Coordinates of N, CA and C in Angstrom, one line a residue:
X65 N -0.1 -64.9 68.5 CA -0.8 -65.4 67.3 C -2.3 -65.0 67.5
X66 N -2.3 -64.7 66.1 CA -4.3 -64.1 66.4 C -5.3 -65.2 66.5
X67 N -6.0 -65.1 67.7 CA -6.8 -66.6 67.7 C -8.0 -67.1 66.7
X68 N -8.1 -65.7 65.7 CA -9.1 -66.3 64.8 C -7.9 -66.8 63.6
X69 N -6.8 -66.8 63.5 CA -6.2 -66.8 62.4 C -6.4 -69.0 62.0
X70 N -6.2 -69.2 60.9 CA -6.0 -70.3 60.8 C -4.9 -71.0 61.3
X71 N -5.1 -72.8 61.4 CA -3.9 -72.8 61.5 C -3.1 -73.5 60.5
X72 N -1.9 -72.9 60.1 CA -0.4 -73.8 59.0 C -0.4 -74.5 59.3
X73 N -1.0 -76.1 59.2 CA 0.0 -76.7 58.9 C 0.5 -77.8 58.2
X74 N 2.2 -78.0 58.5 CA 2.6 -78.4 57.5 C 3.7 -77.6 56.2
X75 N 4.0 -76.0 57.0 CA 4.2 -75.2 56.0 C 5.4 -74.6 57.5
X76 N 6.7 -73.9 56.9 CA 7.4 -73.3 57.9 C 6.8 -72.1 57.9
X77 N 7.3 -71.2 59.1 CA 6.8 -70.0 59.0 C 7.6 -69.1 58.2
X78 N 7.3 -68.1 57.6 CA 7.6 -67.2 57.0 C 7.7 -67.6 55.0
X79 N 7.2 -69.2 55.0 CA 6.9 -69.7 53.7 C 5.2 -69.0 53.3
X80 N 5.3 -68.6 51.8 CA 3.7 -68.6 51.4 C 2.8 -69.8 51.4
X81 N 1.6 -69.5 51.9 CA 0.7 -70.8 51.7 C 0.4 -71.5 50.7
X82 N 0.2 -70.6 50.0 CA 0.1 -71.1 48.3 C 1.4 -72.0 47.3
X83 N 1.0 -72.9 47.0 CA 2.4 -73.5 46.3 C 2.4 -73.4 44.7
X84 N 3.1 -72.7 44.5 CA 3.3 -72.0 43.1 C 4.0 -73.0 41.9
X85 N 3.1 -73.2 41.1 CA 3.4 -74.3 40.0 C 5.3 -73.7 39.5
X86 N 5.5 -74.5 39.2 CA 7.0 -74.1 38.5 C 7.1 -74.5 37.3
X87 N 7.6 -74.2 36.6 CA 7.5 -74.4 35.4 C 9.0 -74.3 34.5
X88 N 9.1 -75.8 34.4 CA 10.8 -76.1 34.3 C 10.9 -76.1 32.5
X89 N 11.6 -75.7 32.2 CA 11.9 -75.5 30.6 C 13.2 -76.8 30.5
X90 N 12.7 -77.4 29.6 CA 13.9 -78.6 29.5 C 15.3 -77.8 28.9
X91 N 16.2 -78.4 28.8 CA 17.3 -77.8 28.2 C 17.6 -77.4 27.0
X92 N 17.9 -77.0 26.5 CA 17.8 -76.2 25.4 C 18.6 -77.3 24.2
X93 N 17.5 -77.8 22.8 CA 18.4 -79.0 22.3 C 19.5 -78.2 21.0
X94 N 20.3 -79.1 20.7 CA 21.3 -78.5 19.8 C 20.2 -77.9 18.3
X95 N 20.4 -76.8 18.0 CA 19.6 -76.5 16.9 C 20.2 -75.2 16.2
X96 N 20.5 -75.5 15.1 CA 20.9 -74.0 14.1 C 19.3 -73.4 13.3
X97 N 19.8 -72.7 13.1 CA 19.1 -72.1 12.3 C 19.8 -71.4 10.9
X98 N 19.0 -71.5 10.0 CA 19.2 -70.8 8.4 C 18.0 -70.4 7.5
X99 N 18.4 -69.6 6.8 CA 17.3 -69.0 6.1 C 16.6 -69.9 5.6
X100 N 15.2 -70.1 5.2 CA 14.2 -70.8 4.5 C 14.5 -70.9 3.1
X101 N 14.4 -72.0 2.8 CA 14.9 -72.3 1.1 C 13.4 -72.6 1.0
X102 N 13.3 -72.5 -0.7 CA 12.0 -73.7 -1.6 C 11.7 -75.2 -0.6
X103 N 13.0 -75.8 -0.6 CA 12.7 -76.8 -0.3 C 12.5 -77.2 1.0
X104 N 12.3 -76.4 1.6 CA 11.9 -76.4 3.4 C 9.8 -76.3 3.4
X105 N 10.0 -76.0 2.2 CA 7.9 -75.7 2.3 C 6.7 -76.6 2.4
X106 N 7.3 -78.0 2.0 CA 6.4 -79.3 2.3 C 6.4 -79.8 4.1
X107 N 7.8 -79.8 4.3 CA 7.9 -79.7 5.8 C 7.4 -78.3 6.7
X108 N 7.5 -77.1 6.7 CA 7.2 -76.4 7.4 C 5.5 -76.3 7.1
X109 N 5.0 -76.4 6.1 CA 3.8 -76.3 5.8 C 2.8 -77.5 6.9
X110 N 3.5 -78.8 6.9 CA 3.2 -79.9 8.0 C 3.3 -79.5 9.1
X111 N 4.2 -78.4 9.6 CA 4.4 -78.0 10.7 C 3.6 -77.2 11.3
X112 N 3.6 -75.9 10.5 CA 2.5 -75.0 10.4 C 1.2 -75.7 10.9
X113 N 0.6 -77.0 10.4 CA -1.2 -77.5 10.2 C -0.6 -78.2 11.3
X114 N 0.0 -78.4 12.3 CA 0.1 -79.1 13.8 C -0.5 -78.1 14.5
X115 N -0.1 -76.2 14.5 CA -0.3 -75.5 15.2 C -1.5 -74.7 15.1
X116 N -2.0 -74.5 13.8 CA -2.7 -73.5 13.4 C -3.9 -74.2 13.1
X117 N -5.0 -74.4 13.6 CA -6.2 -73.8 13.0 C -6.7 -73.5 11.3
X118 N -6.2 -73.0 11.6 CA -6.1 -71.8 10.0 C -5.1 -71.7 9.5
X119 N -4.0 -72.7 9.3 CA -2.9 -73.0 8.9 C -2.4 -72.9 7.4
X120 N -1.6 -72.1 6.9 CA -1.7 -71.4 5.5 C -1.2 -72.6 4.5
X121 N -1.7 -72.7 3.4 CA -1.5 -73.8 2.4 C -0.3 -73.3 1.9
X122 N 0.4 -74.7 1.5 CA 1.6 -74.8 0.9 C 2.1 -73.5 -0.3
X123 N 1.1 -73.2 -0.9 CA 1.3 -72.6 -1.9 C 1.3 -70.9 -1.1
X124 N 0.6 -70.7 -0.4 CA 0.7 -69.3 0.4 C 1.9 -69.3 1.2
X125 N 2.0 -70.0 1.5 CA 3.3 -70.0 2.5 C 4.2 -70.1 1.8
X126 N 5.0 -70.4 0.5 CA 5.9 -70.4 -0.7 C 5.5 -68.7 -0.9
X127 N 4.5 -68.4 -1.2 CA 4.3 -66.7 -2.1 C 4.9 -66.1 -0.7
X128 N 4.6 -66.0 0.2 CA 5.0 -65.1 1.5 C 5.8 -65.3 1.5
X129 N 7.2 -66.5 1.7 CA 8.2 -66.4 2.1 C 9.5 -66.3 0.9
X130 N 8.9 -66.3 -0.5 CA 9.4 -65.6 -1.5 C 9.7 -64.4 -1.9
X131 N 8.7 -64.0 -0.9 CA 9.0 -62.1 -1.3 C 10.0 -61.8 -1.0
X132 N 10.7 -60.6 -1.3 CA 12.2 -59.9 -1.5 C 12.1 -59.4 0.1
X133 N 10.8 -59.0 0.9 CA 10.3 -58.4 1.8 C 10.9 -59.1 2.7
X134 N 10.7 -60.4 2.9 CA 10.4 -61.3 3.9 C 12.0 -61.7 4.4
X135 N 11.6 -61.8 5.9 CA 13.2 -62.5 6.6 C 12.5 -64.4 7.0
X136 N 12.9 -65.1 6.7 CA 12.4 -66.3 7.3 C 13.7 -67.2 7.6
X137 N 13.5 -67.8 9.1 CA 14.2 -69.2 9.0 C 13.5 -70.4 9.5
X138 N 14.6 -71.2 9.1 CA 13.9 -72.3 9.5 C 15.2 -73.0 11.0
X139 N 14.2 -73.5 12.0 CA 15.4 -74.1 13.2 C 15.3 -75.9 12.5
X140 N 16.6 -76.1 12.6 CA 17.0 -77.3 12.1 C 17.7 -78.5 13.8
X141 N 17.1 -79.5 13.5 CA 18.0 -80.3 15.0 C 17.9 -81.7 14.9
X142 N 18.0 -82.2 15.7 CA 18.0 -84.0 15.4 C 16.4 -84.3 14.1
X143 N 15.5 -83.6 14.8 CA 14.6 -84.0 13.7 C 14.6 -82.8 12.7
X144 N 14.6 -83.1 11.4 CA 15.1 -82.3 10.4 C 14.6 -80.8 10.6
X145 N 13.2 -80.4 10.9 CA 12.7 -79.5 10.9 C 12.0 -79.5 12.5
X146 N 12.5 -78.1 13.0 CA 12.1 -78.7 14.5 C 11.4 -77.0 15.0
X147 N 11.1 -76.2 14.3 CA 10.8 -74.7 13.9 C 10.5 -73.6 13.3
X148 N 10.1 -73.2 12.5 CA 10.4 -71.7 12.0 C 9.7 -70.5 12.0
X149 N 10.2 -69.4 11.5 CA 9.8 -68.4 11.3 C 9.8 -67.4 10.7
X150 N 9.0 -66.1 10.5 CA 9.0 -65.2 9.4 C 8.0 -64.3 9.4
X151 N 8.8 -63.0 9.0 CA 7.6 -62.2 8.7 C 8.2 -61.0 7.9
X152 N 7.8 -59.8 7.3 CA 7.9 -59.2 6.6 C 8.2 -57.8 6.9
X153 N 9.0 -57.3 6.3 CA 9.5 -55.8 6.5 C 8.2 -54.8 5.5
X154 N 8.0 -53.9 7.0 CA 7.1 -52.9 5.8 C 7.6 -51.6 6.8
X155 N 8.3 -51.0 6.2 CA 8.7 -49.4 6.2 C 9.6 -49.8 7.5
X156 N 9.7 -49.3 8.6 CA 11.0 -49.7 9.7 C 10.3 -51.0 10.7
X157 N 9.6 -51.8 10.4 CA 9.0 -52.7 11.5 C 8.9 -54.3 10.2
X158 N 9.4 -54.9 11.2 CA 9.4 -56.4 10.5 C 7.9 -57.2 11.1
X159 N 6.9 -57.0 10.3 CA 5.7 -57.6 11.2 C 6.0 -59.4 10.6
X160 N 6.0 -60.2 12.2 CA 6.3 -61.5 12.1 C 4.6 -62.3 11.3
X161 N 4.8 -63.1 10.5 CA 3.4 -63.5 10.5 C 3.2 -65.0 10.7
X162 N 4.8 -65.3 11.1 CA 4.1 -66.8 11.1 C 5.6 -67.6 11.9
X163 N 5.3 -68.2 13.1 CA 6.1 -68.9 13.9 C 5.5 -69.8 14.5
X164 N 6.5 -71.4 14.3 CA 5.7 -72.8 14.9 C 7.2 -73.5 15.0
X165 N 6.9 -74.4 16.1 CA 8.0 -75.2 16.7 C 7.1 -76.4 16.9
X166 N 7.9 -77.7 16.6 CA 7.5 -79.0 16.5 C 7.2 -79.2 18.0
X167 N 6.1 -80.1 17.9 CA 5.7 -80.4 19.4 C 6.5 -81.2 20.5
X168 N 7.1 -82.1 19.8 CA 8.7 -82.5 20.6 C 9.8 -81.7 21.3
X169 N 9.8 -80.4 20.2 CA 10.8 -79.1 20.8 C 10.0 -78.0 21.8
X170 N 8.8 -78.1 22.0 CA 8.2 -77.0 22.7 C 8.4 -77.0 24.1
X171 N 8.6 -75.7 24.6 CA 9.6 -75.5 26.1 C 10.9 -76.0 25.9
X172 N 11.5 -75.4 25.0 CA 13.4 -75.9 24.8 C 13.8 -75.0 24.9
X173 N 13.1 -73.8 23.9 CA 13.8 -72.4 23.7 C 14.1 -72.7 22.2
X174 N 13.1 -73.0 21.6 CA 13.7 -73.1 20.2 C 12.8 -72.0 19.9
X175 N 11.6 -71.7 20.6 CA 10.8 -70.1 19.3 C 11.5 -68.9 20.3
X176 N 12.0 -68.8 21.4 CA 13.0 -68.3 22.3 C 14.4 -67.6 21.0
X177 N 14.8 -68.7 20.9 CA 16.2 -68.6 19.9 C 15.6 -67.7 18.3
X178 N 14.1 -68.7 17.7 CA 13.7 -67.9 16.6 C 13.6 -66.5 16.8
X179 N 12.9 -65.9 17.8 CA 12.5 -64.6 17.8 C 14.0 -63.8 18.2
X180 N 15.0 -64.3 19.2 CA 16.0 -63.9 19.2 C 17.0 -63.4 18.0
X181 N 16.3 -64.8 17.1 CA 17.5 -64.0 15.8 C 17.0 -63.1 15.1
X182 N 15.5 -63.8 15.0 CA 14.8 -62.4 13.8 C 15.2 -60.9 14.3
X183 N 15.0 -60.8 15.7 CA 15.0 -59.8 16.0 C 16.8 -58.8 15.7
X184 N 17.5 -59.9 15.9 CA 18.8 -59.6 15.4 C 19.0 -58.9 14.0
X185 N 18.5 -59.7 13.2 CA 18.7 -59.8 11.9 C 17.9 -58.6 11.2
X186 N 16.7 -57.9 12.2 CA 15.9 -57.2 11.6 C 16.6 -55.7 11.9
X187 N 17.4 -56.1 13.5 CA 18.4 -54.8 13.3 C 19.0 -54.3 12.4
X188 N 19.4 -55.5 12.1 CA 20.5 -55.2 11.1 C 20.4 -54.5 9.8
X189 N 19.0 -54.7 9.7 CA 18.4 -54.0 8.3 C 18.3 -52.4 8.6
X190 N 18.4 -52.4 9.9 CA 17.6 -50.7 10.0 C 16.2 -50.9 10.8
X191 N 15.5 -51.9 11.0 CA 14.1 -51.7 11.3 C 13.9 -51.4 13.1
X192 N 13.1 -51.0 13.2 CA 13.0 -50.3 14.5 C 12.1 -50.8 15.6
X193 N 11.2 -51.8 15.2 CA 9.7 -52.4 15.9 C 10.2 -54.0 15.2
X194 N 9.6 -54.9 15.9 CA 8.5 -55.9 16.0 C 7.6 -56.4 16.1
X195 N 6.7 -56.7 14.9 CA 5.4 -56.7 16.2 C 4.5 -58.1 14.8
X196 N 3.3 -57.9 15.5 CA 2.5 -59.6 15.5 C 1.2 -59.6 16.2
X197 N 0.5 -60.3 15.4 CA -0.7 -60.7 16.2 C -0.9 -62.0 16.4
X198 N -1.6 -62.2 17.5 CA -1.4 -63.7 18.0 C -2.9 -63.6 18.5
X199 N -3.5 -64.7 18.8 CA -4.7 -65.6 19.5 C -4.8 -65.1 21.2
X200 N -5.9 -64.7 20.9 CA -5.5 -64.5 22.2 C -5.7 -65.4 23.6
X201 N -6.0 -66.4 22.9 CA -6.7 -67.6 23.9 C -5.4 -68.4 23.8
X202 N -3.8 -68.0 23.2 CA -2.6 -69.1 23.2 C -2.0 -68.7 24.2
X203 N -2.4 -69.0 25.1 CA -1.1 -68.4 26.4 C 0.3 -69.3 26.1
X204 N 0.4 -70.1 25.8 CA 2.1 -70.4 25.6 C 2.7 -69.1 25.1
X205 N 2.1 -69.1 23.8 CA 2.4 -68.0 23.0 C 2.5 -66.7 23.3
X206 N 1.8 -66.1 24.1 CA 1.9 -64.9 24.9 C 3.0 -64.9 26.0
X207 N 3.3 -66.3 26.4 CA 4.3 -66.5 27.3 C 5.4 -65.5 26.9
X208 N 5.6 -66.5 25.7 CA 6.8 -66.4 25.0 C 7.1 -65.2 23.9
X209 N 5.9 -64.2 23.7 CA 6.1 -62.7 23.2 C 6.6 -62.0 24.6
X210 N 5.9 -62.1 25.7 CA 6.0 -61.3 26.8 C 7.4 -61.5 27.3
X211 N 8.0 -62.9 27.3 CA 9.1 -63.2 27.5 C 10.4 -62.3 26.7
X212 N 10.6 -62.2 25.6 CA 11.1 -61.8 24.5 C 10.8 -59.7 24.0
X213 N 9.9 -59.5 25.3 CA 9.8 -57.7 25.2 C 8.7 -57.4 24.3
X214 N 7.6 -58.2 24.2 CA 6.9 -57.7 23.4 C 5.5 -57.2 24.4
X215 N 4.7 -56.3 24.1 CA 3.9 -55.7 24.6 C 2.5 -55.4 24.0
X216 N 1.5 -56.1 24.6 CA 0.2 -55.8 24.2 C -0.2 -54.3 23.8
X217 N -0.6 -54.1 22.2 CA -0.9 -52.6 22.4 C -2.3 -52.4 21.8
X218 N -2.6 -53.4 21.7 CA -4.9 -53.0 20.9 C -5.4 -54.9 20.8
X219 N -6.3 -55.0 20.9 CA -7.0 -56.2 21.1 C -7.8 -55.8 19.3
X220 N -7.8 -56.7 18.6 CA -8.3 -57.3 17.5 C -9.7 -57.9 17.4
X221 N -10.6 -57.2 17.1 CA -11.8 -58.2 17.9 C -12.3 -58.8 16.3
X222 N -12.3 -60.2 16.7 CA -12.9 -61.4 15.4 C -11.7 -61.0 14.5
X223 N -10.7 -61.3 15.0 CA -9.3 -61.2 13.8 C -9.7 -62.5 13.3
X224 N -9.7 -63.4 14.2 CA -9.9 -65.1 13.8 C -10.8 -65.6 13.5
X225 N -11.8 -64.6 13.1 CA -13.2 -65.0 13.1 C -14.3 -64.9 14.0
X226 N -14.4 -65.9 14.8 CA -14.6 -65.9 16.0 C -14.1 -65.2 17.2
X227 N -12.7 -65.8 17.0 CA -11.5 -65.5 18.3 C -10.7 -64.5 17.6
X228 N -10.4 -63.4 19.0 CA -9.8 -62.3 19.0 C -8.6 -62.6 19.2
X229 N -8.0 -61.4 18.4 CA -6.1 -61.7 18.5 C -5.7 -60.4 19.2
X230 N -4.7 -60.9 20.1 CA -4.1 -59.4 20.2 C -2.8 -58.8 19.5
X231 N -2.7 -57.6 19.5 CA -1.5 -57.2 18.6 C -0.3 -56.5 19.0
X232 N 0.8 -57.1 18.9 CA 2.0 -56.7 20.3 C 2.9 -56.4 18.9
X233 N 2.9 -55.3 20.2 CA 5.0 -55.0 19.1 C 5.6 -54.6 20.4
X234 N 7.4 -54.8 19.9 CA 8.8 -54.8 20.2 C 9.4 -53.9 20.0
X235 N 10.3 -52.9 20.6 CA 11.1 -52.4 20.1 C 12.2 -53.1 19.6
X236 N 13.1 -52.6 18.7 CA 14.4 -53.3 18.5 C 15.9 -52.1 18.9

Protein backbone atom coordinates (compact mmCIF):
# COMPACT_ATOMS: atom_id res chain seq x y z
CA UNK A 1 0.00 0.00 0.00
CA UNK A 2 1.26 3.49 -0.91
CA UNK A 3 2.01 5.27 2.26
CA UNK A 4 0.83 8.60 1.12
CA UNK A 5 -2.42 7.09 -0.01
CA UNK A 6 -5.40 7.64 2.28
CA UNK A 7 -6.97 5.59 4.42
CA UNK A 8 -10.76 3.53 3.46
CA UNK A 9 -12.36 3.29 5.90
CA UNK A 10 -15.38 1.61 6.33
CA UNK A 11 -15.64 0.73 2.55
CA UNK A 12 -14.45 -2.99 1.12
CA UNK A 13 -11.75 -3.07 -1.08
CA UNK A 14 -12.34 -3.05 -4.62
CA UNK A 15 -15.77 -0.89 -3.76
CA UNK A 16 -15.79 2.98 -5.20
CA UNK A 17 -15.39 5.59 -2.62
CA UNK A 18 -17.96 7.64 -3.71
CA UNK A 19 -21.65 6.55 -2.97
CA UNK A 20 -23.73 7.05 -5.87
CA UNK A 21 -27.29 8.38 -5.33
CA UNK A 22 -29.80 5.81 -6.85
CA UNK A 23 -32.60 6.63 -8.06
CA UNK A 24 -35.62 4.21 -7.67
CA UNK A 25 -38.60 4.84 -10.13
CA UNK A 26 -41.72 3.59 -8.28
CA UNK A 27 -43.68 1.05 -10.19
CA UNK A 28 -45.26 1.80 -12.89
CA UNK A 29 -49.39 2.67 -11.95
CA UNK A 30 -52.16 1.11 -14.02
CA UNK A 31 -52.75 3.89 -16.84
CA UNK A 32 -54.25 3.81 -20.53
CA UNK A 33 -54.00 6.12 -22.64
CA UNK A 34 -56.54 7.67 -25.52
CA UNK A 35 -56.70 10.30 -27.79
CA UNK A 36 -57.59 13.88 -26.44
CA UNK A 37 -61.24 14.76 -26.76
CA UNK A 38 -62.90 18.62 -26.16
CA UNK A 39 -63.65 17.53 -23.09
CA UNK A 40 -60.27 16.62 -21.59
CA UNK A 41 -59.17 20.66 -21.90
CA UNK A 42 -60.31 22.12 -18.53
CA UNK A 43 -58.36 19.31 -16.85
CA UNK A 44 -55.26 19.14 -18.90
CA UNK A 45 -55.11 22.89 -19.03
CA UNK A 46 -54.93 22.62 -14.81
CA UNK A 47 -52.39 20.22 -15.45
CA UNK A 48 -50.40 21.98 -17.90
CA UNK A 49 -50.35 25.54 -15.11
CA UNK A 50 -48.76 22.83 -12.36
CA UNK A 51 -45.82 22.44 -14.77
CA UNK A 52 -45.29 25.35 -16.89
CA UNK A 53 -44.36 28.63 -16.15
CA UNK A 54 -45.80 29.82 -19.26
CA UNK A 55 -48.51 27.46 -19.31
CA UNK A 56 -50.80 27.75 -22.49
CA UNK A 57 -54.50 29.03 -21.84
CA UNK A 58 -57.40 26.98 -22.19
CA UNK A 59 -58.36 28.36 -25.37
CA UNK A 60 -54.78 27.78 -27.06
CA UNK A 61 -54.46 24.52 -25.97
CA UNK A 62 -58.18 23.60 -27.59
CA UNK A 63 -56.89 25.54 -31.11
CA UNK A 64 -53.53 23.29 -31.00
CA UNK A 65 -54.96 20.15 -30.22
CA UNK A 66 -57.84 20.59 -32.79
CA UNK A 67 -55.84 20.83 -35.68
CA UNK A 68 -56.19 17.93 -38.29
CA UNK A 69 -52.07 18.17 -37.73
CA UNK A 70 -51.93 17.22 -34.23
CA UNK A 71 -51.50 13.62 -32.51
CA UNK A 72 -52.47 14.19 -28.75
CA UNK A 73 -53.28 11.93 -25.76
CA UNK A 74 -54.35 12.05 -22.75
CA UNK A 75 -52.85 9.11 -19.82
CA UNK A 76 -55.93 8.33 -17.80
CA UNK A 77 -55.56 6.24 -14.04
CA UNK A 78 -56.97 6.23 -10.64
CA UNK A 79 -57.01 10.02 -10.78
CA UNK A 80 -58.92 10.92 -13.90
CA UNK A 81 -56.23 12.81 -15.67
CA UNK A 82 -52.74 11.71 -14.61
CA UNK A 83 -50.81 12.99 -18.11
CA UNK A 84 -50.60 14.11 -21.51
CA UNK A 85 -49.37 14.81 -24.64
CA UNK A 86 -49.03 16.29 -28.09
CA UNK A 87 -47.47 17.71 -30.82
CA UNK A 88 -47.79 18.27 -34.37
CA UNK A 89 -46.87 16.71 -37.75
CA UNK A 90 -45.07 19.13 -40.11
CA UNK A 91 -43.65 17.35 -43.29
CA UNK A 92 -42.00 13.84 -41.90
CA UNK A 93 -41.28 14.90 -38.08
CA UNK A 94 -44.01 15.13 -35.34
CA UNK A 95 -42.62 18.17 -33.31
CA UNK A 96 -44.04 17.41 -29.65
CA UNK A 97 -45.08 20.72 -28.07
CA UNK A 98 -46.52 20.03 -25.02
CA UNK A 99 -46.17 17.07 -22.29
CA UNK A 100 -47.07 17.07 -18.39
CA UNK A 101 -47.78 14.35 -15.87
CA UNK A 102 -49.54 15.00 -12.55
CA UNK A 103 -47.28 15.42 -9.72
CA UNK A 104 -48.53 12.30 -7.86
CA UNK A 105 -47.54 10.13 -11.15
CA UNK A 106 -44.07 11.59 -11.65
CA UNK A 107 -41.16 8.86 -11.70
CA UNK A 108 -43.85 6.02 -12.65
CA UNK A 109 -43.24 5.94 -16.21
CA UNK A 110 -46.24 7.66 -17.20
CA UNK A 111 -44.33 10.55 -19.64
CA UNK A 112 -41.97 7.19 -20.33
CA UNK A 113 -45.27 5.40 -21.75
CA UNK A 114 -46.48 9.00 -23.36
CA UNK A 115 -43.50 9.45 -25.45
CA UNK A 116 -43.42 5.66 -26.11
CA UNK A 117 -46.75 5.82 -27.80
CA UNK A 118 -46.44 9.06 -29.62
CA UNK A 119 -43.58 7.79 -30.92
CA UNK A 120 -45.42 4.59 -32.13
CA UNK A 121 -48.26 6.26 -33.46
CA UNK A 122 -46.12 8.86 -35.35
CA UNK A 123 -44.57 5.75 -37.17
CA UNK A 124 -47.34 4.82 -38.23
CA UNK A 125 -48.05 7.89 -40.10
CA UNK A 126 -44.89 7.72 -42.10
CA UNK A 127 -42.91 10.39 -39.98
CA UNK A 128 -39.35 9.97 -39.56
CA UNK A 129 -37.98 12.39 -36.53
CA UNK A 130 -39.13 13.55 -33.23
CA UNK A 131 -38.10 16.30 -31.82
CA UNK A 132 -38.90 19.24 -29.09
CA UNK A 133 -37.67 21.90 -27.14
CA UNK A 134 -37.47 21.87 -23.65
CA UNK A 135 -35.95 24.24 -20.67
CA UNK A 136 -32.94 23.75 -20.30
CA UNK A 137 -32.61 24.18 -16.56
CA UNK A 138 -35.48 20.89 -16.36
CA UNK A 139 -33.24 18.10 -15.79
CA UNK A 140 -36.18 15.63 -15.04
CA UNK A 141 -37.18 16.41 -18.30
CA UNK A 142 -34.02 15.91 -20.08
CA UNK A 143 -33.78 12.81 -18.04
CA UNK A 144 -36.50 11.49 -19.63
CA UNK A 145 -35.89 12.77 -23.52
CA UNK A 146 -32.35 11.35 -23.12
CA UNK A 147 -33.97 8.25 -21.71
CA UNK A 148 -36.34 7.75 -24.63
CA UNK A 149 -33.34 8.40 -27.67
CA UNK A 150 -33.59 11.82 -27.97
CA UNK A 151 -30.51 13.98 -28.63
CA UNK A 152 -29.46 17.43 -28.03
CA UNK A 153 -28.82 19.06 -31.42
CA UNK A 154 -28.57 23.40 -30.99
CA UNK A 155 -29.14 25.24 -27.77
CA UNK A 156 -32.06 28.06 -28.20
CA UNK A 157 -30.76 31.09 -26.55
CA UNK A 158 -33.87 33.26 -24.71
CA UNK A 159 -36.39 30.64 -26.27
CA UNK A 160 -38.09 31.39 -22.72
CA UNK A 161 -37.23 34.64 -22.51
CA UNK A 162 -34.90 34.74 -20.17
CA UNK A 163 -34.09 30.93 -20.09
CA UNK A 164 -32.68 28.99 -22.90
CA UNK A 165 -34.29 25.77 -24.30
CA UNK A 166 -32.54 23.18 -25.90
CA UNK A 167 -33.72 21.45 -29.03
CA UNK A 168 -33.57 17.55 -29.35
CA UNK A 169 -34.88 15.25 -31.87
CA UNK A 170 -35.39 11.37 -32.27
CA UNK A 171 -35.27 9.32 -34.81
CA UNK A 172 -38.25 7.06 -35.41
Amino acid sequence: RNAMAPLDRGRSPGKPSRKRRRTVMKPAPAVTLRPLTESDIDAIAALDALWHEDAWSRDYLWGYFRDPRCLAYVAIGNAPYVGFAGGHIEDSVLRIGNLAVAPTYRRQGVGLLLIRHIAVIAKEYGLRDLRLEVRDSNGPALALYEKTGFVTVRRLKGYYGAADALEMHRPL
